[in-house]
Amino acid sequence: VTAKTSSASAHRLLDRLEELGSVGATADGGVCRIALSDADREGRNLVRRWMGEIGLEVLVDQIGNIFGRYPIGDDSPAVMIGSHIDSVATGGKFDGNLGVLAGLELAQTFIERKIEFSRPIVVAVFTNEEGVRYSPDMMGSLVFAGGLSLDAALGSVGIDGTRLGSELERIGYRGDLPIGAIPIHAYVELHIEQGPVLEAEGTVIGAVEMVQGISWTECTIQGQSNHAGTTPMRLRRDAAWAACNIADFIHQLAGDMGGTQVGTVGRISLSPNLINVVARQAVFTVDLRNTDDARLSEAEKRFDAYARDLTQKAGMTLETKRLVRLPPVKFDDRIVALVEEASLSLGFSVKRMPSGAGHDAQMLAARCPAGMIFVPSVGGISHNVREFTKPEHIEAGLSVLERVAITLCIQGGPYSALSTL
Amino acid sequence: VTAKTSSASAHRLLDRLEELGSVGATADGGVCRIALSDADREGRNLVRRWMGEIGLEVLVDQIGNIFGRYPIGDDSPAVMIGSHIDSVATGGKFDGNLGVLAGLELAQTFIERKIEFSRPIVVAVFTNEEGVRYSPDMMGSLVFAGGLSLDAALGSVGIDGTRLGSELERIGYRGDLPIGAIPIHAYVELHIEQGPVLEAEGTVIGAVEMVQGISWTECTIQGQSNHAGTTPMRLRRDAAWAACNIADFIHQLAGDMGGTQVGTVGRISLSPNLINVVARQAVFTVDLRNTDDARLSEAEKRFDAYARDLTQKAGMTLETKRLVRLPPVKFDDRIVALVEEASLSLGFSVKRMPSGAGHDAQMLAARCPAGMIFVPSVGGISHNVREFTKPEHIEAGLSVLERVAITLCIQGGPYSALSTL
């Protein structure tokens, strides 16, 4: 990594990542700041305080998204930089927080240097990106972009039986700003990769071209419970075996299809789940992803045909429930090119790549030109206390984000045409 | 089924099965009478009361095994008929209870008809056959036969943290009779098959030749937890996939080896067990059984070699822990032949077969000539509230047991040579 000196201060950003990471900190060094919890309120309060201290105009919309705008009162189309600060139960300090705090750092730098661009800059914190407590995930950005009604979002019932709208009021973040009231010129999100590709290839920056399409299916196989000692193999209807055979097929299928196709069976639950009993029932999930929607559909069809054939021949029943189906989302070609160009001009190796995870940027893409910048995750690990991105990579990502933001903020520059979209 | 009229009363036996089944009855029609629980005490009290009422001499040994002897005080080598009355958490009315209550019915019949044989008859109730709460299973019979010391058994710590000896005292069944103090001429156990073979073949009686050897292994695979979207297939170390692939192999292995070989993966536990996370760890169990010890060892070796090779090539680690390894147990040829002969002479179809499940009789076989009589389980189901054996099959089993017991009790008859063993 040849880190160039950025105008913005990586040091200050790293300090803020630590401080925000201490809110909801767990004993093992992780972070638990689940959306609309007390810890989330405390994290929001800290970011809102920072926004105020550096001179941003703080706005909170009806779904609790927080916006910090500069210059104050400028409601012309803005360059929005953001992400989320809610976490999973066993989260780390970087996922989401990096995008928000890098935006804050840039805004502070611009203000301190009295730089004024033709376009306002808005730092955005979107509500409930992780979707741990309330479904769907990426909720705040989805509502902001018009993909889900405010009422549906407020009415979402959490896994703890609470209503999102009530919890939003309870923590004091049910704002007045109407949904989508901030006009946007472009949206950029800096995020950790949450995967191993950049590190494995020794690349510093990912210019994210798209978000993979996602297909989640829950399968329930009904066989017959039997004694593991007294039941000859020919008389069995072993639901555990069928599930395992299908999981193995999913692994092979992804390998055979190649390209960006991935396939995962991450959750399996057997009944009665005893050492000496042939399982009566197996419930398991299949996660399929591809950047190409047609290929993703092909994977779904091949998996479905295989699983139905296998269970039918073995005298078992299969029920499938599609839990999630999101088509791939393409980011704006010009922003992808801009990320690539900024990286190269700053001396960082860069790779065009898809995102395998969902991000707020994919929701914003439905509303404005949007793009993402990835920095390496050590070991590809995220949603884990061991989530870590090296300081030099944080600094590199901040530098690229700054370059991209400056270019986007200069009206009349090569990217001014974005605003006509 | 051509049910012959037995001297013993199947009706009274069926009534007692119902009455004992009401002790520890669950709302769904099953029975939960786990060893040394309050329900077990209540069940024991009922059987002890019945023993006393029909005129048996009741003896309780130091591990809580209950013996009902007739004639009172006759300590010459006895024909012992027994089983257990403890159950699994989701048990039925037949498993174990049938063997004990059939013995009680025979003793009552002999007493009522004032039949006196050359040998005493002893009805036995063995402690903790199921092993749900305290390990090992078949404990009372194992201690009785000298395979486990009394101290080790009393010191067994339950899954609830209790000590077996304390619980035995608490429920009032830590008796005075020294272990193994009852001399035995022969042991016979009537039991439900707990498998589907007799029903599938339309056979009424199983003349059990042996108990299959059992091998239980717990496998722990360590891979690496990763995001299911962002991690390309080539960079994964998916512990769930490895476990599923091995489970599929176990199924194939048992099929390929044929004969009595069976193989089951009945328990799988993934970590973190989430839809969108590649599993870091998989813990699963492998249950292998065969009537031939060499073949069983071969199955163990093939499974172990396959699992080690697969995990090593995939960059994962495998730890295996042998939980149980019991060699096959052969029952006495003469008793097997006697069961077969008795069945045929009573007009019942009979099949020589192995037992795939463990039974007290296999422990007794180390001490005296022993044998078992199986009757069909509807649907092959046991350890389940739906466990059921048809009344006509109960009656058939009782008739065969009676014929066998009478033959064994007549000193100087064709089976008198047993006593010299």
PDB file of C-alpha atoms in Angstrom, chain B residues 62-217:
ATOM      1  CA  GLN B  62     -27.710 -52.239  45.819  1.00  0.00           C
ATOM      2  CA  ILE B  63     -28.121 -50.681  42.375  1.00  0.00           C
ATOM      3  CA  GLY B  64     -31.915 -50.637  42.668  1.00  0.00           C
ATOM      4  CA  ASN B  65     -32.705 -53.659  40.522  1.00  0.00           C
ATOM      5  CA  ILE B  66     -35.993 -55.174  41.750  1.00  0.00           C
ATOM      6  CA  PHE B  67     -36.526 -58.923  41.804  1.00  0.00           C
ATOM      7  CA  GLY B  68     -39.771 -60.771  42.461  1.00  0.00           C
ATOM      8  CA  ARG B  69     -39.086 -64.436  43.281  1.00  0.00           C
ATOM      9  CA  TYR B  70     -41.310 -67.479  43.510  1.00  0.00           C
ATOM     10  CA  PRO B  71     -41.207 -69.673  45.514  1.00  0.00           C
ATOM     11  CA  ILE B  72     -40.261 -67.370  48.343  1.00  0.00           C
ATOM     12  CA  GLY B  73     -36.797 -68.052  49.736  1.00  0.00           C
ATOM     13  CA  ASP B  74     -35.776 -70.468  46.974  1.00  0.00           C
ATOM     14  CA  ASP B  75     -32.245 -69.443  46.108  1.00  0.00           C
ATOM     15  CA  SER B  76     -31.464 -72.234  43.698  1.00  0.00           C
ATOM     16  CA  PRO B  77     -30.621 -71.123  40.120  1.00  0.00           C
ATOM     17  CA  ALA B  78     -33.686 -69.358  38.765  1.00  0.00           C
ATOM     18  CA  VAL B  79     -35.293 -68.757  35.422  1.00  0.00           C
ATOM     19  CA  MET B  80     -35.231 -64.990  35.253  1.00  0.00           C
ATOM     20  CA  ILE B  81     -37.704 -63.033  33.123  1.00  0.00           C
ATOM     21  CA  GLY B  82     -37.318 -59.303  33.008  1.00  0.00           C
ATOM     22  CA  SER B  83     -36.556 -56.007  31.383  1.00  0.00           C
ATOM     23  CA  HIS B  84     -36.857 -52.381  32.586  1.00  0.00           C
ATOM     24  CA  ILE B  85     -39.563 -49.836  33.308  1.00  0.00           C
ATOM     25  CA  ASP B  86     -37.648 -46.566  32.881  1.00  0.00           C
ATOM     26  CA  SER B  87     -38.383 -44.674  29.666  1.00  0.00           C
ATOM     27  CA  VAL B  88     -36.946 -41.977  27.427  1.00  0.00           C
ATOM     28  CA  ALA B  89     -38.519 -38.510  27.709  1.00  0.00           C
ATOM     29  CA  THR B  90     -40.888 -39.236  24.838  1.00  0.00           C
ATOM     30  CA  GLY B  91     -41.446 -42.912  25.423  1.00  0.00           C
ATOM     31  CA  GLY B  92     -44.371 -45.279  24.993  1.00  0.00           C
ATOM     32  CA  LYS B  93     -46.126 -47.919  27.075  1.00  0.00           C
ATOM     33  CA  PHE B  94     -44.383 -51.010  25.687  1.00  0.00           C
ATOM     34  CA  ASP B  95     -40.616 -50.564  25.620  1.00  0.00           C
ATOM     35  CA  GLY B  96     -39.291 -52.476  28.647  1.00  0.00           C
ATOM     36  CA  ASN B  97     -42.623 -52.625  30.447  1.00  0.00           C
ATOM     37  CA  LEU B  98     -43.760 -55.534  28.296  1.00  0.00           C
ATOM     38  CA  GLY B  99     -40.905 -57.780  29.424  1.00  0.00           C
ATOM     39  CA  VAL B 100     -41.406 -56.981  33.108  1.00  0.00           C
ATOM     40  CA  LEU B 101     -45.201 -57.270  33.113  1.00  0.00           C
ATOM     41  CA  ALA B 102     -45.203 -60.445  30.979  1.00  0.00           C
ATOM     42  CA  GLY B 103     -42.893 -61.984  33.577  1.00  0.00           C
ATOM     43  CA  LEU B 104     -45.266 -60.829  36.315  1.00  0.00           C
ATOM     44  CA  GLU B 105     -48.214 -62.341  34.450  1.00  0.00           C
ATOM     45  CA  LEU B 106     -46.466 -65.704  34.099  1.00  0.00           C
ATOM     46  CA  ALA B 107     -45.513 -65.773  37.759  1.00  0.00           C
ATOM     47  CA  GLN B 108     -49.094 -64.937  38.731  1.00  0.00           C
ATOM     48  CA  THR B 109     -50.433 -67.674  36.458  1.00  0.00           C
ATOM     49  CA  PHE B 110     -48.078 -70.264  37.905  1.00  0.00           C
ATOM     50  CA  ILE B 111     -48.949 -69.233  41.456  1.00  0.00           C
ATOM     51  CA  GLU B 112     -52.696 -69.145  40.860  1.00  0.00           C
ATOM     52  CA  ARG B 113     -52.583 -72.582  39.265  1.00  0.00           C
ATOM     53  CA  LYS B 114     -50.336 -73.807  42.025  1.00  0.00           C
ATOM     54  CA  ILE B 115     -47.825 -74.982  39.450  1.00  0.00           C
ATOM     55  CA  GLU B 116     -44.474 -75.614  41.023  1.00  0.00           C
ATOM     56  CA  PHE B 117     -41.446 -76.215  38.858  1.00  0.00           C
ATOM     57  CA  SER B 118     -38.056 -77.572  39.762  1.00  0.00           C
ATOM     58  CA  ARG B 119     -36.641 -74.074  39.385  1.00  0.00           C
ATOM     59  CA  PRO B 120     -37.715 -70.786  40.881  1.00  0.00           C
ATOM     60  CA  ILE B 121     -38.925 -68.024  38.614  1.00  0.00           C
ATOM     61  CA  VAL B 122     -37.646 -64.473  39.145  1.00  0.00           C
ATOM     62  CA  VAL B 123     -39.229 -61.382  37.601  1.00  0.00           C
ATOM     63  CA  ALA B 124     -36.541 -58.712  37.183  1.00  0.00           C
ATOM     64  CA  VAL B 125     -36.764 -54.931  36.796  1.00  0.00           C
ATOM     65  CA  PHE B 126     -33.368 -53.486  35.886  1.00  0.00           C
ATOM     66  CA  THR B 127     -32.387 -49.937  36.815  1.00  0.00           C
ATOM     67  CA  ASN B 128     -31.701 -47.272  34.186  1.00  0.00           C
ATOM     68  CA  GLU B 129     -31.817 -49.208  30.946  1.00  0.00           C
ATOM     69  CA  GLU B 130     -32.393 -46.142  28.772  1.00  0.00           C
ATOM     70  CA  GLY B 131     -29.401 -44.152  29.981  1.00  0.00           C
ATOM     71  CA  VAL B 132     -31.151 -40.853  29.264  1.00  0.00           C
ATOM     72  CA  ARG B 133     -30.152 -39.245  32.540  1.00  0.00           C
ATOM     73  CA  TYR B 134     -27.183 -41.343  33.683  1.00  0.00           C
ATOM     74  CA  SER B 135     -24.546 -43.091  31.579  1.00  0.00           C
ATOM     75  CA  PRO B 136     -24.058 -45.817  30.616  1.00  0.00           C
ATOM     76  CA  ASP B 137     -27.385 -47.219  29.488  1.00  0.00           C
ATOM     77  CA  MET B 138     -28.328 -50.790  30.458  1.00  0.00           C
ATOM     78  CA  MET B 139     -26.675 -49.899  33.754  1.00  0.00           C
ATOM     79  CA  GLY B 140     -28.594 -52.063  36.224  1.00  0.00           C
ATOM     80  CA  SER B 141     -28.105 -55.235  34.194  1.00  0.00           C
ATOM     81  CA  LEU B 142     -24.476 -54.332  33.473  1.00  0.00           C
ATOM     82  CA  VAL B 143     -23.731 -53.977  37.193  1.00  0.00           C
ATOM     83  CA  PHE B 144     -25.703 -57.143  37.959  1.00  0.00           C
ATOM     84  CA  ALA B 145     -23.643 -59.096  35.417  1.00  0.00           C
ATOM     85  CA  GLY B 146     -20.355 -57.744  36.794  1.00  0.00           C
ATOM     86  CA  GLY B 147     -19.497 -55.455  33.891  1.00  0.00           C
ATOM     87  CA  LEU B 148     -19.432 -52.242  35.942  1.00  0.00           C
ATOM     88  CA  SER B 149     -18.572 -51.720  39.587  1.00  0.00           C
ATOM     89  CA  LEU B 150     -21.301 -50.683  41.989  1.00  0.00           C
ATOM     90  CA  ASP B 151     -19.267 -47.639  43.049  1.00  0.00           C
ATOM     91  CA  ALA B 152     -18.824 -46.433  39.478  1.00  0.00           C
ATOM     92  CA  ALA B 153     -22.551 -46.780  38.857  1.00  0.00           C
ATOM     93  CA  LEU B 154     -23.560 -45.019  42.082  1.00  0.00           C
ATOM     94  CA  GLY B 155     -21.101 -42.221  41.279  1.00  0.00           C
ATOM     95  CA  SER B 156     -22.500 -41.575  37.811  1.00  0.00           C
ATOM     96  CA  VAL B 157     -23.355 -37.871  37.454  1.00  0.00           C
ATOM     97  CA  GLY B 158     -26.551 -37.153  35.548  1.00  0.00           C
ATOM     98  CA  ILE B 159     -27.161 -34.568  32.854  1.00  0.00           C
ATOM     99  CA  ASP B 160     -28.940 -32.612  35.582  1.00  0.00           C
ATOM    100  CA  GLY B 161     -25.851 -32.692  37.812  1.00  0.00           C
ATOM    101  CA  THR B 162     -27.317 -35.190  40.287  1.00  0.00           C
ATOM    102  CA  ARG B 163     -25.446 -38.256  41.531  1.00  0.00           C
ATOM    103  CA  LEU B 164     -27.129 -41.566  40.777  1.00  0.00           C
ATOM    104  CA  GLY B 165     -26.501 -42.950  44.259  1.00  0.00           C
ATOM    105  CA  SER B 166     -28.193 -39.976  45.905  1.00  0.00           C
ATOM    106  CA  GLU B 167     -31.203 -40.161  43.639  1.00  0.00           C
ATOM    107  CA  LEU B 168     -31.467 -43.899  44.219  1.00  0.00           C
ATOM    108  CA  GLU B 169     -31.610 -43.242  47.963  1.00  0.00           C
ATOM    109  CA  ARG B 170     -34.005 -40.356  47.509  1.00  0.00           C
ATOM    110  CA  ILE B 171     -36.561 -42.505  45.728  1.00  0.00           C
ATOM    111  CA  GLY B 172     -36.067 -45.308  48.254  1.00  0.00           C
ATOM    112  CA  TYR B 173     -34.594 -47.933  45.959  1.00  0.00           C
ATOM    113  CA  ARG B 174     -31.062 -48.358  47.239  1.00  0.00           C
ATOM    114  CA  GLY B 175     -31.559 -51.912  48.415  1.00  0.00           C
ATOM    115  CA  ASP B 176     -29.565 -54.283  50.593  1.00  0.00           C
ATOM    116  CA  LEU B 177     -29.270 -57.294  48.325  1.00  0.00           C
ATOM    117  CA  PRO B 178     -25.617 -57.680  47.272  1.00  0.00           C
ATOM    118  CA  ILE B 179     -24.974 -57.316  43.556  1.00  0.00           C
ATOM    119  CA  GLY B 180     -25.389 -60.562  41.638  1.00  0.00           C
ATOM    120  CA  ALA B 181     -26.598 -62.471  44.672  1.00  0.00           C
ATOM    121  CA  ILE B 182     -29.370 -64.231  42.748  1.00  0.00           C
ATOM    122  CA  PRO B 183     -28.136 -67.350  40.942  1.00  0.00           C
ATOM    123  CA  ILE B 184     -29.570 -67.710  37.452  1.00  0.00           C
ATOM    124  CA  HIS B 185     -30.255 -70.746  35.325  1.00  0.00           C
ATOM    125  CA  ALA B 186     -31.314 -68.755  32.272  1.00  0.00           C
ATOM    126  CA  TYR B 187     -32.618 -65.301  31.329  1.00  0.00           C
ATOM    127  CA  VAL B 188     -35.367 -64.543  28.823  1.00  0.00           C
ATOM    128  CA  GLU B 189     -36.649 -61.110  27.797  1.00  0.00           C
ATOM    129  CA  LEU B 190     -39.788 -60.384  25.792  1.00  0.00           C
ATOM    130  CA  HIS B 191     -39.487 -57.023  24.036  1.00  0.00           C
ATOM    131  CA  ILE B 192     -41.003 -55.027  21.229  1.00  0.00           C
ATOM    132  CA  GLU B 193     -38.825 -55.109  18.124  1.00  0.00           C
ATOM    133  CA  GLN B 194     -38.493 -51.292  17.942  1.00  0.00           C
ATOM    134  CA  GLY B 195     -37.890 -51.787  14.232  1.00  0.00           C
ATOM    135  CA  PRO B 196     -39.974 -52.402  11.121  1.00  0.00           C
ATOM    136  CA  VAL B 197     -38.744 -55.833  10.003  1.00  0.00           C
ATOM    137  CA  LEU B 198     -41.337 -58.168  11.554  1.00  0.00           C
ATOM    138  CA  GLU B 199     -44.235 -55.983  10.449  1.00  0.00           C
ATOM    139  CA  ALA B 200     -42.802 -55.495   6.949  1.00  0.00           C
ATOM    140  CA  GLU B 201     -42.420 -59.266   6.537  1.00  0.00           C
ATOM    141  CA  GLY B 202     -45.700 -60.189   8.223  1.00  0.00           C
ATOM    142  CA  THR B 203     -43.909 -62.265  10.879  1.00  0.00           C
ATOM    143  CA  VAL B 204     -45.251 -62.526  14.437  1.00  0.00           C
ATOM    144  CA  ILE B 205     -42.241 -63.599  16.505  1.00  0.00           C
ATOM    145  CA  GLY B 206     -38.559 -62.698  16.312  1.00  0.00           C
ATOM    146  CA  ALA B 207     -36.158 -65.271  17.768  1.00  0.00           C
ATOM    147  CA  VAL B 208     -33.318 -62.901  18.583  1.00  0.00           C
ATOM    148  CA  GLU B 209     -29.963 -64.456  17.785  1.00  0.00           C
ATOM    149  CA  MET B 210     -27.742 -61.576  18.782  1.00  0.00           C
ATOM    150  CA  VAL B 211     -27.414 -57.895  19.459  1.00  0.00           C
ATOM    151  CA  GLN B 212     -25.580 -55.850  16.866  1.00  0.00           C
ATOM    152  CA  GLY B 213     -22.276 -54.292  17.724  1.00  0.00           C
ATOM    153  CA  ILE B 214     -22.553 -50.526  18.158  1.00  0.00           C
ATOM    154  CA  SER B 215     -20.100 -47.774  17.348  1.00  0.00           C
ATOM    155  CA  TRP B 216     -20.941 -44.174  18.214  1.00  0.00           C
ATOM    156  CA  THR B 217     -18.600 -41.373  17.196  1.00  0.00           C
TER     157      THR B 217
END
